[in-house]
GROMACS .gro file of C-alpha atoms in nm:
model
   68
    1MET     CA    1  -3.482  -0.716   4.548
    2THR     CA    2  -3.317  -1.066   4.561
    3THR     CA    3  -3.012  -1.155   4.332
    4TYR     CA    4  -3.240  -1.389   4.151
    5THR     CA    5  -3.492  -1.122   4.068
    6ALA     CA    6  -3.226  -0.872   3.968
    7LEU     CA    7  -3.048  -1.113   3.727
    8SER     CA    8  -3.390  -1.239   3.584
    9ASN     CA    9  -3.477  -0.865   3.510
   10ARG     CA   10  -3.150  -0.808   3.361
   11ILE     CA   11  -3.189  -1.111   3.135
   12ARG     CA   12  -3.536  -1.006   3.028
   13SER     CA   13  -3.432  -0.669   2.934
   14ALA     CA   14  -3.159  -0.794   2.701
   15THR     CA   15  -3.215  -0.747   2.336
   16THR     CA   16  -2.904  -0.905   2.169
   17ARG     CA   17  -2.724  -1.220   2.180
   18GLU     CA   18  -2.421  -1.044   2.290
   19GLU     CA   19  -2.601  -0.898   2.598
   20LEU     CA   20  -2.733  -1.270   2.689
   21ALA     CA   21  -2.389  -1.382   2.659
   22LYS     CA   22  -2.266  -1.136   2.921
   23ARG     CA   23  -2.572  -1.227   3.154
   24GLU     CA   24  -2.461  -1.573   3.116
   25GLU     CA   25  -2.118  -1.493   3.232
   26GLN     CA   26  -2.260  -1.302   3.523
   27LEU     CA   27  -2.459  -1.612   3.604
   28ASP     CA   28  -2.159  -1.813   3.639
   29ARG     CA   29  -1.976  -1.565   3.856
   30HIS     CA   30  -2.275  -1.552   4.099
   31TYR     CA   31  -2.304  -1.940   4.107
   32HIS     CA   32  -1.943  -1.967   4.189
   33ALA     CA   33  -1.949  -1.698   4.441
   34GLY     CA   34  -2.260  -1.876   4.602
   35THR     CA   35  -2.511  -1.581   4.560
   36ILE     CA   36  -2.752  -1.809   4.375
   37THR     CA   37  -2.825  -2.182   4.394
   38ALA     CA   38  -2.809  -2.461   4.133
   39ALA     CA   39  -3.170  -2.451   4.095
   40GLU     CA   40  -3.184  -2.076   4.055
   41LEU     CA   41  -2.894  -2.094   3.789
   42SER     CA   42  -3.094  -2.356   3.597
   43ARG     CA   43  -3.403  -2.134   3.591
   44LEU     CA   44  -3.212  -1.822   3.500
   45ASP     CA   45  -3.038  -2.028   3.216
   46ARG     CA   46  -3.377  -2.151   3.087
   47ILE     CA   47  -3.482  -1.780   3.066
   48ILE     CA   48  -3.167  -1.694   2.869
   49MET     CA   49  -3.240  -1.983   2.615
   50ASP     CA   50  -3.602  -1.847   2.590
   51ARG     CA   51  -3.461  -1.496   2.511
   52ILE     CA   52  -3.239  -1.630   2.245
   53PHE     CA   53  -3.508  -1.822   2.069
   54PHE     CA   54  -3.731  -1.504   2.105
   55ILE     CA   55  -3.469  -1.281   1.941
   56LEU     CA   56  -3.395  -1.552   1.661
   57ASP     CA   57  -3.773  -1.594   1.600
   58THR     CA   58  -3.829  -1.212   1.575
   59ILE     CA   59  -3.545  -1.185   1.316
   60ARG     CA   60  -3.672  -1.476   1.118
   61THR     CA   61  -4.026  -1.351   1.096
   62ASN     CA   62  -3.922  -0.987   1.042
   63PRO     CA   63  -3.665  -0.976   0.753
   64THR     CA   64  -3.606  -0.602   0.775
   65LEU     CA   65  -3.433  -0.681   1.123
   66THR     CA   66  -3.066  -0.789   1.120
   67ALA     CA   67  -2.896  -1.038   1.329
   68PRO     CA   68  -2.700  -0.883   1.601
   0.00000   0.00000   0.00000
């Protein structure tokens, strides 16, 4: 499994904004360490943004859930 794939899977399994914030920090560390490229960083960051919007939309459409 590549670093990109592992990070992508971790992002997709996150269920709260806090978990996504941790994943974003991981992305920065991997990028600065040279284990992912700028293009991969950009794609992974886009996945994080999509997950954030999904989580917020889920909360908005289901008022019984509370924001993390």
